[in-house]
Amino acid sequence: MLELRPGECVEVFLISGSNEERQQYAGDVLDGQQARIILCSMQYTDAVFDTIKYVEDNDFWIYVQWLNPGYSEPDRQYSDYLGIANRLLFNSEATLAVRSGKSDPPTSRVRELKEFIYGWAKFRNLIAPCP
């Protein structure tokens, strides 16, 4: 359970690490999972399209908080040479937030994520008293 506000929780399934770096297929990790909210990271590699396809094919809603796109590029400008943003926004109708993991304090990114989850879960009556 994830406490979103004092006394208000929602069930989540947390995947520690990305399927891409573990070289696992998302379906092998998520098959049979009953939680309505899954938190995971994804790596910026061609393999991420397998994960995106799995969540699209299984009608998951997608919220992406993308940290440091293009940070390793020489000019340190936004870079999406794989076209992931377009895929997410136009094929999946995902919500995409691009943030700096270098300058933004992590607490603000966590708060933003919790508020998004809270609104999404509240609308779907998934909020429960914390155990």
Backbone as numpy.savetxt, mean C-alpha at the origin, in Angstrom:
# Nx Ny Nz CAx CAy CAz Cx Cy Cz
-4.90 -6.50 15.02 -5.75 -5.32 15.02 -4.86 -4.08 15.02
-5.28 -3.10 14.26 -4.57 -1.84 14.17 -5.43 -0.76 14.82
-4.89 -0.10 15.84 -5.63 0.98 16.48 -5.45 2.25 15.65
-6.56 2.74 15.13 -6.53 3.91 14.26 -6.77 5.20 15.03
-7.63 5.10 16.03 -7.93 6.19 16.95 -8.13 5.54 18.31
-8.04 6.30 19.39 -8.18 5.69 20.71 -9.45 4.84 20.83
-9.26 3.56 21.08 -10.38 2.64 21.26 -11.01 2.13 19.98
-10.55 2.58 18.82 -11.12 2.18 17.53 -10.07 1.42 16.72
-10.38 0.18 16.39 -9.43 -0.69 15.70 -10.05 -1.27 14.43
-9.18 -1.78 13.59 -9.59 -2.48 12.38 -8.63 -3.66 12.19
-9.17 -4.74 11.66 -8.33 -5.90 11.39 -7.51 -5.66 10.13
-6.22 -5.92 10.23 -5.33 -5.80 9.08 -4.45 -7.05 9.01
-3.94 -7.30 7.83 -2.95 -8.35 7.61 -1.69 -7.65 7.13
-0.59 -7.85 7.84 0.66 -7.17 7.52 1.62 -8.16 6.88
2.11 -7.81 5.70 3.15 -8.58 5.04 4.45 -7.83 5.30
5.32 -8.41 6.08 6.59 -7.77 6.41 7.57 -8.00 5.27
7.93 -6.93 4.60 8.78 -7.04 3.42 7.93 -7.21 2.17
8.53 -7.02 1.03 7.77 -7.10 -0.21 7.82 -8.50 -0.81
6.77 -8.83 -1.55 6.76 -10.10 -2.28 7.91 -10.14 -3.27
8.23 -9.00 -3.86 9.28 -8.94 -4.88 10.65 -9.29 -4.29
10.98 -8.72 -3.12 12.29 -9.02 -2.55 12.34 -10.43 -1.98
11.20 -10.97 -1.61 11.14 -12.36 -1.14 11.03 -13.36 -2.28
10.82 -12.85 -3.48 10.61 -13.66 -4.67 9.45 -14.64 -4.47
8.34 -14.06 -3.95 7.12 -14.81 -3.72 6.00 -14.19 -4.55
5.08 -15.02 -4.97 3.90 -14.57 -5.68 2.88 -14.10 -4.65
2.27 -12.94 -4.87 1.31 -12.38 -3.92 0.19 -13.36 -3.61
-0.27 -14.11 -4.61 -1.35 -15.07 -4.38 -0.97 -16.17 -3.41
0.30 -16.55 -3.37 0.73 -17.58 -2.42 0.69 -17.06 -0.99
0.91 -15.76 -0.82 0.89 -15.15 0.52 -0.53 -14.79 0.94
-1.35 -14.34 0.01 -2.66 -13.80 0.34 -3.82 -14.78 0.15
-3.58 -15.90 -0.49 -4.66 -16.85 -0.76 -5.33 -17.27 0.54
-6.62 -17.07 0.61 -7.40 -17.46 1.79 -7.40 -16.43 2.89
-6.70 -15.33 2.73 -6.66 -14.28 3.75 -8.02 -13.60 3.82
-8.54 -13.46 5.04 -9.87 -12.89 5.23 -9.87 -11.41 5.58
-8.73 -10.86 5.98 -8.69 -9.44 6.35 -9.05 -8.59 5.14
-9.78 -7.53 5.38 -10.18 -6.63 4.29 -9.10 -5.60 3.98
-8.14 -5.45 4.90 -7.05 -4.49 4.71 -5.73 -5.23 4.81
-4.92 -5.08 3.79 -3.61 -5.72 3.75 -2.57 -4.63 3.58
-1.60 -4.63 4.46 -0.51 -3.66 4.39 0.73 -4.38 3.90
1.33 -3.86 2.85 2.54 -4.48 2.32 3.37 -3.44 1.60
4.62 -3.77 1.40 5.47 -2.91 0.59 5.67 -3.58 -0.76
6.03 -2.78 -1.74 6.31 -3.30 -3.08 7.63 -2.68 -3.54
8.40 -3.44 -4.25 9.68 -2.96 -4.77 9.50 -2.44 -6.19
10.26 -1.42 -6.53 10.18 -0.83 -7.87 11.01 -1.67 -8.84
10.43 -2.79 -9.24 11.05 -3.70 -10.21 9.94 -4.18 -11.15
10.32 -4.80 -12.24 9.33 -5.36 -13.15 8.41 -6.37 -12.46
8.93 -7.05 -11.44 8.16 -8.07 -10.73 6.95 -7.50 -10.00
6.94 -6.19 -9.72 5.83 -5.59 -9.01 4.53 -5.70 -9.80
4.63 -5.82 -11.12 3.43 -5.93 -11.94 2.67 -7.23 -11.65
3.37 -8.28 -11.21 2.68 -9.51 -10.80 1.83 -9.26 -9.56
2.37 -8.50 -8.61 1.62 -8.17 -7.40 0.42 -7.29 -7.74
0.66 -6.27 -8.56 -0.44 -5.37 -8.96 -1.52 -6.15 -9.69
-1.15 -7.04 -10.58 -2.13 -7.83 -11.32 -2.94 -8.71 -10.36
-2.28 -9.30 -9.38 -3.00 -10.13 -8.41 -4.05 -9.31 -7.67
-3.67 -8.13 -7.18 -4.65 -7.34 -6.42 -5.76 -6.81 -7.32
-5.44 -6.51 -8.57 -6.48 -6.10 -9.52 -7.44 -7.26 -9.79
-6.90 -8.44 -10.07 -7.73 -9.60 -10.41 -8.61 -10.04 -9.25
-8.21 -9.69 -8.01 -8.98 -10.10 -6.84 -9.76 -8.93 -6.23
-9.96 -7.88 -7.02 -10.80 -6.74 -6.65 -10.42 -6.07 -5.34
-9.12 -5.98 -5.06 -8.67 -5.19 -3.92 -8.71 -3.71 -4.30
-8.99 -2.87 -3.33 -8.80 -1.43 -3.50 -7.33 -1.18 -3.21
-6.73 -0.23 -3.91 -5.30 -0.01 -3.75 -5.04 1.43 -3.32
-4.28 1.57 -2.25 -3.75 2.86 -1.81 -2.24 2.70 -1.78
-1.54 3.55 -2.51 -0.08 3.47 -2.57 0.51 4.75 -2.01
1.39 4.61 -1.05 2.17 5.72 -0.56 3.60 5.47 -1.07
3.92 6.11 -2.17 5.16 5.88 -2.89 6.23 6.79 -2.35
7.29 6.20 -1.80 8.37 6.98 -1.22 9.54 7.09 -2.19
10.02 8.30 -2.35 11.25 8.59 -3.08 11.29 8.11 -4.53
10.27 8.33 -5.33 10.39 7.91 -6.73 11.52 8.67 -7.42
12.41 7.91 -8.02 13.51 8.51 -8.74 14.64 9.02 -7.87
14.60 8.74 -6.57 15.62 9.27 -5.67 17.03 8.82 -6.05
17.14 7.62 -6.57 18.47 7.12 -6.94 18.91 7.61 -8.31
18.03 8.33 -9.01 18.38 8.88 -10.31 19.34 10.06 -10.12
20.24 10.30 -11.09 21.25 11.35 -10.93 20.67 12.74 -10.64
19.58 13.12 -11.30 19.03 14.45 -11.09 18.01 14.49 -9.96
17.73 13.36 -9.36 16.81 13.23 -8.22 15.44 13.84 -8.48
14.99 13.69 -9.69 13.66 14.13 -10.06 12.72 12.93 -10.02
11.43 13.22 -10.00 10.44 12.15 -10.06 10.71 11.32 -11.31
10.78 10.02 -11.14 11.05 9.13 -12.26 10.19 7.89 -12.12
9.48 7.57 -13.17 8.66 6.36 -13.19 8.86 5.68 -14.54
10.05 5.20 -14.77 10.36 4.61 -16.07 9.64 3.29 -16.31
9.11 2.66 -15.27 8.33 1.43 -15.46 6.85 1.72 -15.76
6.41 2.94 -15.54 5.02 3.29 -15.80 4.04 2.78 -14.76
4.52 2.60 -13.54 3.66 2.08 -12.47 2.55 3.05 -12.11
2.85 4.35 -12.04 1.82 5.33 -11.67 0.65 5.29 -12.64
0.93 5.30 -13.94 -0.16 5.23 -14.92 -0.94 3.94 -14.78
-0.26 2.84 -14.57 -0.94 1.55 -14.41 -1.88 1.60 -13.21
-1.38 2.12 -12.09 -2.19 2.18 -10.88 -3.38 3.13 -11.03
-3.13 4.30 -11.57 -4.18 5.31 -11.63 -5.23 5.03 -12.70
-4.82 4.47 -13.82 -5.77 4.31 -14.92 -6.31 2.89 -15.07
-5.55 1.89 -14.71 -6.05 0.51 -14.81 -6.70 0.07 -13.51
-6.13 0.45 -12.38 -6.62 -0.02 -11.09 -7.49 1.00 -10.38
-7.50 2.23 -10.87 -8.18 3.31 -10.19 -7.74 3.41 -8.74
-6.45 3.28 -8.52 -5.86 3.33 -7.19 -5.74 4.78 -6.71
-5.50 4.92 -5.44 -5.14 6.20 -4.86 -3.63 6.18 -4.71
-2.98 7.21 -5.22 -1.52 7.26 -5.24 -1.05 8.53 -4.56
-0.24 8.39 -3.53 0.37 9.52 -2.84 1.88 9.39 -3.01
2.52 10.42 -3.51 3.97 10.41 -3.70 4.58 11.27 -2.60
5.49 10.68 -1.84 6.07 11.36 -0.69 7.58 11.18 -0.67
8.26 12.09 0.00 9.69 11.96 0.22 9.91 11.23 1.53
10.58 10.12 1.45 10.95 9.39 2.66 12.20 9.97 3.29
12.83 10.90 2.60 14.06 11.51 3.10 13.78 12.76 3.92
12.78 13.56 3.52 12.56 14.82 4.22 11.30 14.82 5.08
10.27 14.09 4.68 9.05 14.06 5.47 9.28 13.25 6.74
8.81 13.75 7.89 8.93 12.92 9.09 8.04 11.68 8.95
8.56 10.51 9.33 7.76 9.27 9.20 6.42 9.36 9.92
6.34 10.12 11.01 5.08 10.20 11.74 3.98 10.82 10.88
4.32 11.77 10.02 3.27 12.37 9.18 2.80 11.38 8.13
3.69 10.56 7.57 3.29 9.54 6.59 2.43 8.47 7.25
2.79 8.07 8.47 2.01 7.07 9.19 0.63 7.63 9.51
0.58 8.88 9.97 -0.71 9.51 10.28 -1.59 9.57 9.03
-1.01 9.95 7.90 -1.75 10.02 6.64 -2.31 8.65 6.26
-1.51 7.63 6.39 -1.95 6.28 6.07 -3.06 5.82 7.00
-2.91 6.07 8.29 -3.94 5.69 9.26 -5.26 6.42 8.99
-5.19 7.69 8.62 -6.41 8.45 8.33 -7.10 7.93 7.07
-6.31 7.57 6.08 -6.91 6.99 4.87 -7.60 5.67 5.21
-6.91 4.81 5.95 -7.49 3.52 6.34 -8.74 3.74 7.19
-8.68 4.70 8.11 -9.84 4.97 8.96 -11.06 5.35 8.13
-10.90 6.27 7.21 -12.03 6.69 6.38 -12.57 5.55 5.54
-11.67 4.77 4.95 -12.07 3.64 4.12 -12.81 2.60 4.96
-12.27 2.29 6.13 -12.86 1.27 6.99 -14.17 1.75 7.63
-14.22 3.01 8.00 -15.44 3.56 8.61 -16.60 3.50 7.62
-16.35 3.86 6.37 -17.37 3.83 5.35 -17.93 2.41 5.16
-17.10 1.41 5.37 -17.48 0.01 5.16 -17.84 -0.71 6.48
-18.01 0.06 7.54 -18.40 -0.48 8.85 -17.43 -1.56 9.36
-16.14 -1.32 9.18 -15.13 -2.29 9.63 -14.47 -1.88 10.94
-14.79 -0.72 11.45 -14.19 -0.24 12.70 -14.86 -0.98 13.87
-14.04 -1.45 14.79 -14.53 -2.17 15.96 -13.82 -1.65 17.21
-14.41 -1.87 18.37 -13.69 -1.52 19.60 -12.41 -2.34 19.70
-11.37 -1.72 20.20 -10.10 -2.44 20.36 -10.24 -3.48 21.47
-9.61 -4.62 21.29 -9.68 -5.66 22.35 -8.94 -5.24 23.59
